[in-house]
Short mmCIF file of C-alpha atoms in Angstrom, two decimals:
data_model
loop_
_atom_site.label_atom_id
_atom_site.label_comp_id
_atom_site.label_asym_id
_atom_site.label_seq_id
_atom_site.Cartn_x
_atom_site.Cartn_y
_atom_site.Cartn_z
CA MET A 1 -41.42 -117.57 -213.77
CA GLN A 2 -39.29 -118.96 -211.02
CA PHE A 3 -39.77 -118.71 -207.38
CA PRO A 4 -37.47 -119.61 -204.34
CA ASN A 5 -37.99 -122.81 -202.67
CA VAL A 6 -38.82 -120.85 -199.35
CA VAL A 7 -40.56 -117.61 -198.93
CA TYR A 8 -39.50 -116.09 -195.56
CA GLY A 9 -42.63 -113.94 -194.30
CA SER A 10 -43.29 -111.85 -191.32
CA GLU A 11 -46.41 -112.49 -188.60
CA GLY A 12 -49.49 -111.81 -190.48
CA GLN A 13 -48.72 -112.76 -193.87
CA GLN A 14 -50.07 -116.28 -193.38
CA TYR A 15 -53.49 -114.63 -193.35
CA LEU A 16 -53.32 -113.05 -196.61
CA ASN A 17 -55.44 -114.05 -199.42
CA ALA A 18 -55.85 -113.19 -203.03
CA SER A 19 -58.26 -113.70 -205.67
CA VAL A 20 -55.97 -114.68 -208.38
CA LYS A 21 -53.21 -117.01 -207.86
CA THR A 22 -49.85 -115.21 -206.91
CA MET A 23 -47.30 -118.03 -206.60
CA PRO A 24 -47.19 -121.91 -207.04
CA TYR A 25 -49.60 -123.83 -205.30
CA GLY A 26 -47.56 -125.51 -202.52
CA GLN A 27 -44.73 -122.90 -202.03
CA ARG A 28 -43.67 -122.90 -198.52
CA MET A 29 -43.51 -119.78 -196.45
CA GLU A 30 -41.42 -119.77 -193.31
CA LEU A 31 -42.08 -117.06 -190.48
CA GLU A 32 -39.39 -115.76 -188.37
CA ASP A 33 -40.40 -118.17 -185.52
CA GLY A 34 -40.25 -121.17 -187.43
CA ARG A 35 -43.84 -121.93 -188.65
CA VAL A 36 -44.26 -123.15 -191.76
CA PHE A 37 -47.20 -122.58 -194.23
CA ARG A 38 -48.17 -123.66 -197.75
CA TYR A 39 -49.84 -121.27 -200.09
CA CYS A 40 -53.03 -123.22 -201.55
CA LEU A 41 -56.09 -122.98 -203.51
CA ASN A 42 -59.30 -122.64 -201.10
CA ASP A 43 -62.43 -122.12 -203.97
CA SER A 44 -65.09 -120.18 -202.46
CA THR A 45 -64.91 -121.67 -198.77
CA ALA A 46 -64.58 -118.75 -196.28
CA THR A 47 -61.37 -119.61 -193.90
CA VAL A 48 -61.35 -118.84 -190.18
CA VAL A 49 -58.30 -118.34 -188.29
CA GLY A 50 -57.16 -121.23 -186.26
CA SER A 51 -58.92 -123.97 -188.31
CA ILE A 52 -57.39 -126.89 -190.20
CA TYR A 53 -58.37 -127.56 -193.64
CA GLN A 54 -57.62 -130.39 -196.11
CA ALA A 55 -57.07 -130.79 -199.81
CA VAL A 56 -59.64 -131.86 -201.87
CA ALA A 57 -59.51 -135.64 -202.30
CA GLY A 58 -57.96 -137.30 -205.23
CA ASN A 59 -60.02 -138.52 -208.27
CA ALA A 60 -59.71 -141.61 -209.70
CA GLN A 61 -60.33 -140.41 -213.00
CA PHE A 62 -56.98 -139.09 -213.45
CA ASP A 63 -55.45 -142.54 -212.45
CA ASP A 64 -54.16 -144.56 -215.54
CA GLU A 65 -54.91 -142.03 -218.47
CA ALA A 66 -54.04 -143.29 -221.81
CA VAL A 67 -51.54 -141.37 -223.97
CA GLN A 68 -52.82 -140.55 -227.57
CA ALA A 69 -49.68 -140.74 -229.28
CA ASN A 70 -46.04 -140.88 -228.53
CA ALA A 71 -44.56 -137.44 -228.42
CA ALA A 72 -41.31 -136.59 -229.90
CA VAL A 73 -38.36 -136.25 -227.74
CA GLY A 74 -37.79 -132.82 -226.33
CA ALA A 75 -41.97 -132.24 -226.79
CA ARG A 76 -43.69 -130.22 -224.00
CA THR A 77 -47.16 -131.13 -225.05
CA ILE A 78 -48.93 -134.53 -224.63
CA SER A 79 -52.52 -135.31 -225.44
CA LEU A 80 -54.24 -137.65 -222.72
CA THR A 81 -57.59 -139.01 -222.72
CA ASN A 82 -59.79 -137.84 -220.10
CA GLY A 83 -62.32 -139.73 -218.08
CA THR A 84 -65.55 -138.42 -217.41
CA THR A 85 -64.94 -135.63 -215.01
CA THR A 86 -64.74 -132.10 -217.19
CA LEU A 87 -61.81 -129.68 -216.55
CA VAL A 88 -61.25 -126.16 -216.79
CA ALA A 89 -58.53 -124.53 -218.10
CA ASP A 90 -55.26 -124.99 -216.14
CA GLU A 91 -56.90 -126.80 -213.60
CA LEU A 92 -54.02 -129.22 -213.40
CA ALA A 93 -51.43 -126.62 -213.03
CA ASP A 94 -48.75 -126.72 -210.55
CA GLY A 95 -49.80 -130.79 -210.45
CA TYR A 96 -47.60 -133.54 -211.73
CA ILE A 97 -47.75 -135.94 -214.28
CA LEU A 98 -46.22 -139.51 -214.26
CA PHE A 99 -45.34 -142.01 -216.78
CA TYR A 100 -45.18 -145.59 -216.16
CA THR A 101 -45.15 -148.80 -218.20
CA PRO A 102 -48.39 -150.83 -218.28
CA ASP A 103 -48.86 -152.94 -215.62
CA ALA A 104 -47.31 -156.31 -216.00
CA THR A 105 -47.98 -159.74 -214.78
CA PRO A 106 -47.15 -160.40 -212.30
CA GLY A 107 -44.82 -157.58 -211.65
CA PRO A 108 -45.93 -153.78 -210.62
CA ALA A 109 -45.66 -151.04 -213.31
CA THR A 110 -42.41 -149.42 -213.82
CA LEU A 111 -41.84 -145.45 -213.31
CA LEU A 112 -40.21 -144.30 -216.57
CA GLY A 113 -38.16 -140.96 -215.53
CA GLY A 114 -39.09 -138.52 -212.89
CA ALA A 115 -42.39 -136.70 -211.98
CA TYR A 116 -42.72 -133.50 -214.49
CA THR A 117 -44.51 -130.47 -213.47
CA ILE A 118 -47.66 -129.70 -215.26
CA LYS A 119 -47.72 -125.68 -216.43
CA SER A 120 -51.18 -125.90 -218.08
CA ASN A 121 -53.90 -127.86 -219.45
CA VAL A 122 -56.74 -126.57 -221.84
CA LYS A 123 -60.32 -127.07 -221.08
CA GLU A 124 -61.89 -130.51 -221.52
CA GLY A 125 -65.71 -129.92 -220.68
CA THR A 126 -67.19 -133.01 -222.17
CA GLY A 127 -65.62 -135.82 -220.31
CA SER A 128 -63.98 -138.97 -222.22
CA ALA A 129 -62.34 -136.88 -224.55
CA THR A 130 -59.06 -135.98 -225.63
CA TYR A 131 -57.04 -132.97 -223.99
CA ASN A 132 -53.84 -131.43 -223.86
CA VAL A 133 -51.14 -130.68 -220.87
CA THR A 134 -48.01 -128.78 -221.30
#
């Protein structure tokens, strides 16, 4: 499913909500007067008009995860080893995955390629287990 880079909306659409995901997280909506909003997940927190909200803080458990096996060229699924955080299905969807060389002494790690959008992930309920990302 493809979405435009910008959705143009009219006054009031910035307050709409849904119980299911209707577009990619981070989708940009611009109103007629130039104000810009982003589509986001708000879990179960009730929102209040005029309030400012921030995203959940990043979880270091998802930094430097080990890739389980070399993937074939063109493969669209990779297996990673999770930290101790459990994952629900598609929790990482619309996020990004980047691949780096291992840290080299004295230099920093090198980015291999670009950022890849995560389409989905399987549930990993135990922590410290292998899970797949597509």
